[in-house]
CSV table of C-alpha atoms in Angstrom, one decimal:
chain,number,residue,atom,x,y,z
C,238,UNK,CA,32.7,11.2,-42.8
C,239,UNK,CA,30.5,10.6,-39.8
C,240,UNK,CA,31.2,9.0,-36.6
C,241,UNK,CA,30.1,6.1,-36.1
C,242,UNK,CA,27.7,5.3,-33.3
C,243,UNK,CA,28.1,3.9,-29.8
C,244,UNK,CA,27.2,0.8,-29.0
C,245,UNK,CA,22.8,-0.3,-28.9
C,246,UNK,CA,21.6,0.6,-25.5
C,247,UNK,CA,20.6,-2.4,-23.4
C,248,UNK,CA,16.9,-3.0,-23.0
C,249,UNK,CA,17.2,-2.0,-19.4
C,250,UNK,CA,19.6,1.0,-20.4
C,251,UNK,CA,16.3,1.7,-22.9
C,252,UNK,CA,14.1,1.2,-20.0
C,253,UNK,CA,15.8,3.4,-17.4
C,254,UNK,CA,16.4,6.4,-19.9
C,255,UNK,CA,12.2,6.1,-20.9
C,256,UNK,CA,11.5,6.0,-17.6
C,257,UNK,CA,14.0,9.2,-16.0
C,258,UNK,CA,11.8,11.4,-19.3
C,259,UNK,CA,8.4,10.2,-18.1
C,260,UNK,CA,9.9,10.9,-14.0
C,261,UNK,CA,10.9,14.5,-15.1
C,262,UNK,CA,7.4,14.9,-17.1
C,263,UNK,CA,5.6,13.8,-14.2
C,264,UNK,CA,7.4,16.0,-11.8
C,265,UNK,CA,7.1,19.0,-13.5
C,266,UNK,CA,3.3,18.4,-15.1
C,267,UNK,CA,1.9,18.2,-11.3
C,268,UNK,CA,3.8,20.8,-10.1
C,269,UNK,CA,1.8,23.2,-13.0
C,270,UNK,CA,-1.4,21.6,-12.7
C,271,UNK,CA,-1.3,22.1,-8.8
C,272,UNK,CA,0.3,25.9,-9.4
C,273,UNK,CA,-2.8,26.4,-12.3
C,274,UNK,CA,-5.9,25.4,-9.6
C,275,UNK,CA,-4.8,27.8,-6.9
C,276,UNK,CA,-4.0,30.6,-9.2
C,277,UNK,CA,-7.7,30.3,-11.2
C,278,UNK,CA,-9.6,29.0,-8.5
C,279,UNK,CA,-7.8,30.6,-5.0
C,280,UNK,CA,-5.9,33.7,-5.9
C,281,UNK,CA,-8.6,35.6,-7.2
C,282,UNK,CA,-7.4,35.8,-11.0
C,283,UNK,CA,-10.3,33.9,-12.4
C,284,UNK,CA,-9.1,34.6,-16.5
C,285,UNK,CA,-7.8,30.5,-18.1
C,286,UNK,CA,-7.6,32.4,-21.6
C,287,UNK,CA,-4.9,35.0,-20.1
C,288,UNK,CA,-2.9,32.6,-18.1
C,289,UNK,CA,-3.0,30.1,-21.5
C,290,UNK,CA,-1.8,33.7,-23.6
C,291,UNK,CA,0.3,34.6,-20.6
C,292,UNK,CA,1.9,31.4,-20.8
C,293,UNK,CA,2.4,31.0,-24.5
C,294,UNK,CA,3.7,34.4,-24.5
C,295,UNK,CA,6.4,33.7,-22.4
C,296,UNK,CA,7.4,30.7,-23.7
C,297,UNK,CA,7.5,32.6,-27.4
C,298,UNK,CA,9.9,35.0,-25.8
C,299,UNK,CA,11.9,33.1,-23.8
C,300,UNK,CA,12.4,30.4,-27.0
C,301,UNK,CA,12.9,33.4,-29.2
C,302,UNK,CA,16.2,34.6,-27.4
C,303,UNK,CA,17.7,31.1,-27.1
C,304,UNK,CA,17.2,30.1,-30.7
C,305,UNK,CA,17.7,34.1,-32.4
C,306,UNK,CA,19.5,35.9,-29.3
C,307,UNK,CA,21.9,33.4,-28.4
C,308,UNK,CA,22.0,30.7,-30.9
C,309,UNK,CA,21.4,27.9,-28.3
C,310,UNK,CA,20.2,25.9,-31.2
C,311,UNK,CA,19.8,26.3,-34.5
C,312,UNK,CA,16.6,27.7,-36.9
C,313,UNK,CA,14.8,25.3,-39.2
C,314,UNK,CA,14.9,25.0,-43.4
C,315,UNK,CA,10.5,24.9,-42.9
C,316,UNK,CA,9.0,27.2,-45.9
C,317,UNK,CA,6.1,29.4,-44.7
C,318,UNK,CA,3.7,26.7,-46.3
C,319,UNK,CA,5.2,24.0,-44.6
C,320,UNK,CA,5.1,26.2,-41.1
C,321,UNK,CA,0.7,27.1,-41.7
C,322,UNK,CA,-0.1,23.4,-43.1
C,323,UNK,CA,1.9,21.6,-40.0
C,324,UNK,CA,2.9,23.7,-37.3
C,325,UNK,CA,-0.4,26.0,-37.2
C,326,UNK,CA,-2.6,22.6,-36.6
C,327,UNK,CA,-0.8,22.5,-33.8
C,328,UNK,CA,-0.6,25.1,-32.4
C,329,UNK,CA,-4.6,25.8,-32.7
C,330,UNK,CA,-4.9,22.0,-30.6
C,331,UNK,CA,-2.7,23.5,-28.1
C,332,UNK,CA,-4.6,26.5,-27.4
C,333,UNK,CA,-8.2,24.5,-27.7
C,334,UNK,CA,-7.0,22.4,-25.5
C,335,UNK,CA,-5.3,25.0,-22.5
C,336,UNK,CA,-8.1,27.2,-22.5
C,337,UNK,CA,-10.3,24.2,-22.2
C,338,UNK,CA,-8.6,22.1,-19.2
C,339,UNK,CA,-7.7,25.6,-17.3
C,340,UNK,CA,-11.2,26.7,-17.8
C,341,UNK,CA,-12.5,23.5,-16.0
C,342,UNK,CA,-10.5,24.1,-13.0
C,343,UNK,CA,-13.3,26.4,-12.6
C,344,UNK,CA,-15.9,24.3,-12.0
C,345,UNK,CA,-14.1,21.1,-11.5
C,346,UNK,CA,-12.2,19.6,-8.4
C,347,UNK,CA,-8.7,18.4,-9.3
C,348,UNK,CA,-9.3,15.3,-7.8
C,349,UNK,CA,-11.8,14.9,-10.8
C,350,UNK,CA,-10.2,16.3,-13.6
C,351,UNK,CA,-7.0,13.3,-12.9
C,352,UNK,CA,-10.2,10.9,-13.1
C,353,UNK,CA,-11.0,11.8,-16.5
C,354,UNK,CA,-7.1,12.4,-17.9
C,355,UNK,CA,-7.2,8.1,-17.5
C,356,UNK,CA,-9.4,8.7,-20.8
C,357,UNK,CA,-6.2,9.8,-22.8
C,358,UNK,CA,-4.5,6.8,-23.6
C,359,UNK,CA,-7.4,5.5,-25.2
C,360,UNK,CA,-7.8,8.7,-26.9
C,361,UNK,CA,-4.2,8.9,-27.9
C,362,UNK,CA,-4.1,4.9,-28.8
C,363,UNK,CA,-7.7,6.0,-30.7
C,364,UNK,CA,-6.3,8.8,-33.0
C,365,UNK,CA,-2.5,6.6,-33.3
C,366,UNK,CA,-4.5,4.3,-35.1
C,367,UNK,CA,-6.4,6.3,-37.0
C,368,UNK,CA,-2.8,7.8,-38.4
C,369,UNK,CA,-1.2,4.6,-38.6
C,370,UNK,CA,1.2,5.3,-35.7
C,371,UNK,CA,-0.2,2.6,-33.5
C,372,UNK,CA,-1.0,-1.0,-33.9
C,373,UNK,CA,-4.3,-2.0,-32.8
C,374,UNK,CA,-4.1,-4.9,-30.8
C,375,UNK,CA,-7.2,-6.9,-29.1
C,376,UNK,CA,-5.1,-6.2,-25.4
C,377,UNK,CA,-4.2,-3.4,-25.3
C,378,UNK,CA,-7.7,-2.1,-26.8
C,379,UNK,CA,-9.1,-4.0,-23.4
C,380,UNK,CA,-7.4,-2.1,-21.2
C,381,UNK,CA,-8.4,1.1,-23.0
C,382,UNK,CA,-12.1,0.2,-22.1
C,383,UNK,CA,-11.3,-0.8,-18.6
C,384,UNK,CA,-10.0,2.6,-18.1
C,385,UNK,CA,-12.7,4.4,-19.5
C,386,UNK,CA,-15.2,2.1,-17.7
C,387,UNK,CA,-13.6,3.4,-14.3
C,388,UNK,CA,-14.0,6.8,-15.1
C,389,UNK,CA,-17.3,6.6,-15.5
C,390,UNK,CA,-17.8,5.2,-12.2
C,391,UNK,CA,-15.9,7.8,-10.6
C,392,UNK,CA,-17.9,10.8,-12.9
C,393,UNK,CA,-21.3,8.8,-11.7
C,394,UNK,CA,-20.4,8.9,-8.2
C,395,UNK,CA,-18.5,12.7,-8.0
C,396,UNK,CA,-19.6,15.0,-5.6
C,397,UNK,CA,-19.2,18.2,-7.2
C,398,UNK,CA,-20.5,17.7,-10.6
C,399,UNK,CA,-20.5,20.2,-13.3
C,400,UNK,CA,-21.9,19.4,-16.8
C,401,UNK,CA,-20.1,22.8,-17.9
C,402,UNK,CA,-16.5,21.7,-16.5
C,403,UNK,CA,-17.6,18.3,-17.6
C,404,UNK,CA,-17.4,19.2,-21.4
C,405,UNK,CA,-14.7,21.6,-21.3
C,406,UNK,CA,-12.4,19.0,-19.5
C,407,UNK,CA,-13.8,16.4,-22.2
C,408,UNK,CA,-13.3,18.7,-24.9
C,409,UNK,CA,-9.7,19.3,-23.9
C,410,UNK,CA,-9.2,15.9,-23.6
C,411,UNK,CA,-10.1,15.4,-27.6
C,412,UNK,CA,-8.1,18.1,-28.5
C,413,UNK,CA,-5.1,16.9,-26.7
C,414,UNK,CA,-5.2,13.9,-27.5
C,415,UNK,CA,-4.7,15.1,-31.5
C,416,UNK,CA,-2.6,17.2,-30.9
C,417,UNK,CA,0.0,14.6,-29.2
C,418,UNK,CA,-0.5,12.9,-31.8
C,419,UNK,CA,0.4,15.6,-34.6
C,420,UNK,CA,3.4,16.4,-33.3
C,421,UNK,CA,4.4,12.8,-32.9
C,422,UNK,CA,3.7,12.7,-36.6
C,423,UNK,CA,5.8,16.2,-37.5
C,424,UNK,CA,8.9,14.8,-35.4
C,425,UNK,CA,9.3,11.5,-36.6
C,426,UNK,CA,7.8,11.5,-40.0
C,427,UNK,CA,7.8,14.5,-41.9
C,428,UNK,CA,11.6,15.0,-41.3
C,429,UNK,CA,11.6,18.4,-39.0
C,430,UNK,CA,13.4,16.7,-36.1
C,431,UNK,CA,12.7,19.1,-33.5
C,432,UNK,CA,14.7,19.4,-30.1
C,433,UNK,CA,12.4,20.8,-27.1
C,434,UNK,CA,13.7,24.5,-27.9
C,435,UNK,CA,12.9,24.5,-31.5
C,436,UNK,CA,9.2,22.5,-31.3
C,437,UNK,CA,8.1,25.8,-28.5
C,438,UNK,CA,10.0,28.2,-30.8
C,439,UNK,CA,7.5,27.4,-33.8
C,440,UNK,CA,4.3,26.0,-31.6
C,441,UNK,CA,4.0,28.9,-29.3
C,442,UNK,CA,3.6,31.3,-31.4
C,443,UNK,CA,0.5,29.8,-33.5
C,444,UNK,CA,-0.5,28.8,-30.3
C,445,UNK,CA,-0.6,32.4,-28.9
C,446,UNK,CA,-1.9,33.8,-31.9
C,447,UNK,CA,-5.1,31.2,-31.8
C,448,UNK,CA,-5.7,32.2,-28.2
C,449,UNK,CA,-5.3,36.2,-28.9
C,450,UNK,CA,-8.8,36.3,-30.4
C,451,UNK,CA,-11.2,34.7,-27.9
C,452,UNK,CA,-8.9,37.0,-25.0
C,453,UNK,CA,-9.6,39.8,-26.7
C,454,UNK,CA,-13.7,39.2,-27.4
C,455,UNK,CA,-14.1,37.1,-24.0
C,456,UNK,CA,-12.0,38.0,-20.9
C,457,UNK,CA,-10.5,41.5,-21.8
C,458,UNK,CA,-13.4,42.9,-21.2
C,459,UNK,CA,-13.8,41.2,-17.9
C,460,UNK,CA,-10.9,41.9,-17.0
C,461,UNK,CA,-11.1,45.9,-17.7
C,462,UNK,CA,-14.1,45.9,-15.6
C,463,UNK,CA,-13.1,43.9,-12.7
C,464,UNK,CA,-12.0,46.6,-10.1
C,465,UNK,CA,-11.2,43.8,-7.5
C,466,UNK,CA,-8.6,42.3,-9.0
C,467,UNK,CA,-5.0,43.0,-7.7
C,468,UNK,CA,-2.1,40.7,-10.2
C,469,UNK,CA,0.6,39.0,-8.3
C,470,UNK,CA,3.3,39.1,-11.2
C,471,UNK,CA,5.6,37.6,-9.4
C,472,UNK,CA,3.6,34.5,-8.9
C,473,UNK,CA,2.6,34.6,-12.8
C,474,UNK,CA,6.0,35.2,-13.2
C,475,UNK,CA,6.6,31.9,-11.5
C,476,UNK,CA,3.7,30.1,-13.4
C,477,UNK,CA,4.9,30.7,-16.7
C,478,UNK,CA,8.9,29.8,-16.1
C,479,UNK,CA,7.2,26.0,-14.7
C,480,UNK,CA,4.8,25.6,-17.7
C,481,UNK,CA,8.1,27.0,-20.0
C,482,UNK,CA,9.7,23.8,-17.6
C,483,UNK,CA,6.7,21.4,-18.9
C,484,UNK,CA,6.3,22.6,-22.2
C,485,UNK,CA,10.4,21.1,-22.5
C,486,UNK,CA,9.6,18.3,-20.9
C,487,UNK,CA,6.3,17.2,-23.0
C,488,UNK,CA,8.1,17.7,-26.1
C,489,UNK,CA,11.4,15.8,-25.0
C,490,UNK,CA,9.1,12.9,-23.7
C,491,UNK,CA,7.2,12.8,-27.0
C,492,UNK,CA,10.9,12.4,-29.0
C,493,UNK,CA,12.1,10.3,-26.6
C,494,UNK,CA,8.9,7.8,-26.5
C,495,UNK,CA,5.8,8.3,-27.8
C,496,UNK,CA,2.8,10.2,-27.3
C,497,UNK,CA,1.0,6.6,-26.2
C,498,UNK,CA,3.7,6.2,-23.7
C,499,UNK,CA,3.7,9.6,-22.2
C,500,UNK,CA,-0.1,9.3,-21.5
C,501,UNK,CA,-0.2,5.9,-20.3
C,502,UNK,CA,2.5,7.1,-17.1
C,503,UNK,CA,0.0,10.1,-17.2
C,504,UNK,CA,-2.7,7.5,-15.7
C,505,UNK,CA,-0.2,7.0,-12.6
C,506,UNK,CA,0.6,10.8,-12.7
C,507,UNK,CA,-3.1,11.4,-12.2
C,508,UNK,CA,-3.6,9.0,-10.0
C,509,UNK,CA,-0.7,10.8,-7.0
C,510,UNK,CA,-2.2,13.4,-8.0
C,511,UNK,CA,-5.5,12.9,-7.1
C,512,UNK,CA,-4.4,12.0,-3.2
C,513,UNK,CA,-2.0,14.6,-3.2
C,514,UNK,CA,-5.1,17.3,-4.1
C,515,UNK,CA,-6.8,15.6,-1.5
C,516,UNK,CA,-4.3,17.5,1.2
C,517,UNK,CA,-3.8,21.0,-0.2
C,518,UNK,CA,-7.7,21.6,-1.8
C,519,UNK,CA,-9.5,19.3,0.4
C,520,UNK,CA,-11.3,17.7,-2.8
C,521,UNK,CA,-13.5,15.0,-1.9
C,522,UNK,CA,-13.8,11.4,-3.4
C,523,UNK,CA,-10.8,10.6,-2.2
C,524,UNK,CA,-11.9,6.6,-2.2
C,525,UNK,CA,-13.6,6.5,-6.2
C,526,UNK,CA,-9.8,8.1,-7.1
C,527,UNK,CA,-8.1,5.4,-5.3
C,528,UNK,CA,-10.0,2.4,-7.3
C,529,UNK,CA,-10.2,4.1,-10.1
C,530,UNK,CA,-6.4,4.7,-9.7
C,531,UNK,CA,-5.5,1.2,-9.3
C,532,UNK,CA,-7.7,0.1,-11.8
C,533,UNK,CA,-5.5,2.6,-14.6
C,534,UNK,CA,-2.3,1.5,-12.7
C,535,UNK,CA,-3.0,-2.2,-13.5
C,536,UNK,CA,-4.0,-1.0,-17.2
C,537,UNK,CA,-0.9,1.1,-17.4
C,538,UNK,CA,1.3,-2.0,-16.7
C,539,UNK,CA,-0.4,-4.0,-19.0
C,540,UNK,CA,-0.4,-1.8,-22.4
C,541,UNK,CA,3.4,-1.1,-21.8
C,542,UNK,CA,3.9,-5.2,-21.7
C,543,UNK,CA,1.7,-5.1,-25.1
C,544,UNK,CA,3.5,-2.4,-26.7
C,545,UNK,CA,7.4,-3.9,-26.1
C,546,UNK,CA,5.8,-7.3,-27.3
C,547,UNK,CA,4.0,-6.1,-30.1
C,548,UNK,CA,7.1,-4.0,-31.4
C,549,UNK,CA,9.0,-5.4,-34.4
C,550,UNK,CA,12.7,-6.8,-33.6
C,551,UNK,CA,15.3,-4.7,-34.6
C-alpha cells in the first residue's frame, strides 16, 4: 500500500521551488559558457569537437560509477530498441548542437551569442507545438516575434560579425531547441521517468558516440599536428566536472518545469550575461545587449503570465 501524498503545494510554494531550479540552472549555465569562451578562444586549445567529446566523456564515466559502481540510483527496464528509437535522437541533438555553439565561440563574441539564445523560446514554443506539448496562444506567439525582432536589431548592428559563427550559433540554436523538446517528451510521456543521473547515464553516451566521428576525421588531425599546443588538464579537468554540474541541472529543470520555461529564464540568463562578458572579454555592443535585454525581459514576464493563465485548473 502506498503512502499517501502530502498536502498540494501552494501556488507560491510552486513558484519559489520553479524558480530556486531555473536560479541553480542559471548559475551553473554561465559559469560554463564563460569557462567554454576562455578555454576555445584564450587558452590556446582551439578544438569545440574535443571539449564537446571531452565533456561527454566524462559525464559517461562519472554517471557510469554512480548508477553501476555505487548504485546511487537505479538502472532502467528500456529494451535496446526503445534505447536507438528514443534515446539516440537525443543524443545526436546534443552533440549537433555542442559542437555547433562551442564552435561559434570561435568567431563570435559572447556578448552576441546571448543576443541570439533570446531566439530559443520561440524555437522551443515552435517545435512544443508542433508535438502537441504547447498551446499556441495569440500572446504569447507576440512575444515570441518581439524577441526575434530584437535580435535582429542587435545582429544588424554587431560589430564583429561572422556569417560562419552566425550559422553555426543558428544551427545550434535549431538543434537545441529539438532536442529540449525530445527529452521533455521521453520524461513525461513515454513513461521512462528519468532523474538527472539516469537521463546523462543513457544521453551521454549516444551523445559521445555521434561526436567520435567528426573528432576523429576533423580535429584529430589538427590536433596531432599542432606542435604549439601545451593541455592544461587540470583546467579541462575543471571544465568538465561544471558542465557534469549543468548537464544535472538542465535535466532537473526540464522535470521540474518545462523545456519552454527553462528557456524563457534563459532570455534573462543571457541578458547578465551579456554585461557581465562585457568586463572579463571586453566584447563590444554593450548598449544593443541592454535593449535587446529588456526588450526579452519584458517578453519573459509576459509568456510566463500566459502560460499560468492558459494552464487548465487542476
Amino acid at each position: 500500500m502506498s503512502k499517501p501524498d502530502g498536502p498540494p503545494l501552494t501556488a507560491w510554494q510552486q513558484a519559489a521551488k520553479a524558480y530556486f531550479y531555473v536560479t541553480i540552472w542559471m548559475a551553473i549555465s554561465m559559469s560554463v559558457i564563460l569557462f567554454n569562451k576562455y578555454i576555445l578562444a584564450y587558452s590556446g586549445f582551439r578544438y569545440p569537437i574535443a571539449l564537446t567529446l571531452w565533456h561527454m566523456v566524462f559525464c559517461t564515466s562519472v554517471s557510469s560509477f554512480l548508477v553501476r559502481g555505487i548504485g546511487a540510483t537505479k538502472r532502467l527496464h528500456m529494451p535496446r530498441k526503445e534505447y536507438v528509437n528514443r534515446v539516440v535522437p537525443i543524443g545526436a541533438l546534443y552533440a549537433a548542437s555542442l559542437w555547433l555553439s562551442n564552435s561559434a565561440y570561435l568567431h563570435l563574441s559572447v556578448s552576441f551569442i546571448q543576443m541570439t539564445k533570446a531566439l530559443m523560446p520561440g524555437l522551443v514554443y515552435v517545435v512544443g507545438v508542433g508535438l502537441g506539448m504547447e498551446k499556441l496562444t495569440k500572446l504569447t506567439s507576440v512575444n515570441m516575434v518581439i524577441i526575434a525582432v530584437g535580435v535582429a536589431i542587435a545582429a544588424y548592428g554587431e560589430i564583429d560579425f561572422v556569417w560562419l559563427g552566425v550559422v553555426e550559433q543558428l544551427s545550434a540554436l535549431v538543434f537545441e531547441a529539438v532536442r529540449l523538446m525530445l527529452v521533455q517528451v521521453l520524461i513525461t510521456r513515454q513513461g521512462y521517468a528519468m532523474n538527472p543521473i539516469q537521463s546523462l547515464y543513457y544521453v551521454s553516451p549516444a551523445c559521445g558516440v555521434c561526436l567520435l566521428l567528426p573528432f576523429i576525421f576533423v580535429e584529430l588531425p589538427e590536433i596531432l599536428a599542432d606542435t604549439t599546443l601545451q593541455i592544461d588538464y587540470p583546467m579541462l579537468l575543471l571544465n568538465a566536472l561544471t558542465a557534469f554540474a549543468l548537464n544535472l541541472a538542465v535535466f532537473l529543470l526540464i522535470g521540474k518545469t518545462s523545456a519552454l520555461t527553462m528557456n524563457i529564464a534563459g532570455v534573462i540568463k543571457d541578458w547578465v550575461l551579456i554585461f557581465a562578458s562585457q568586463h572579463l572579454f571586453g566584447n563590444k555592443g554593450e548598449h544593443r545587449g541592454a535593449a535587446e535585454g529588456w526588450e526579452g525581459g519584458g517578453s519573459v514576464m509576459s509568456a510566463r503570465f500566459t502560460k499560468k493563465r492558459d494552464a487548465p485548473n487542476p
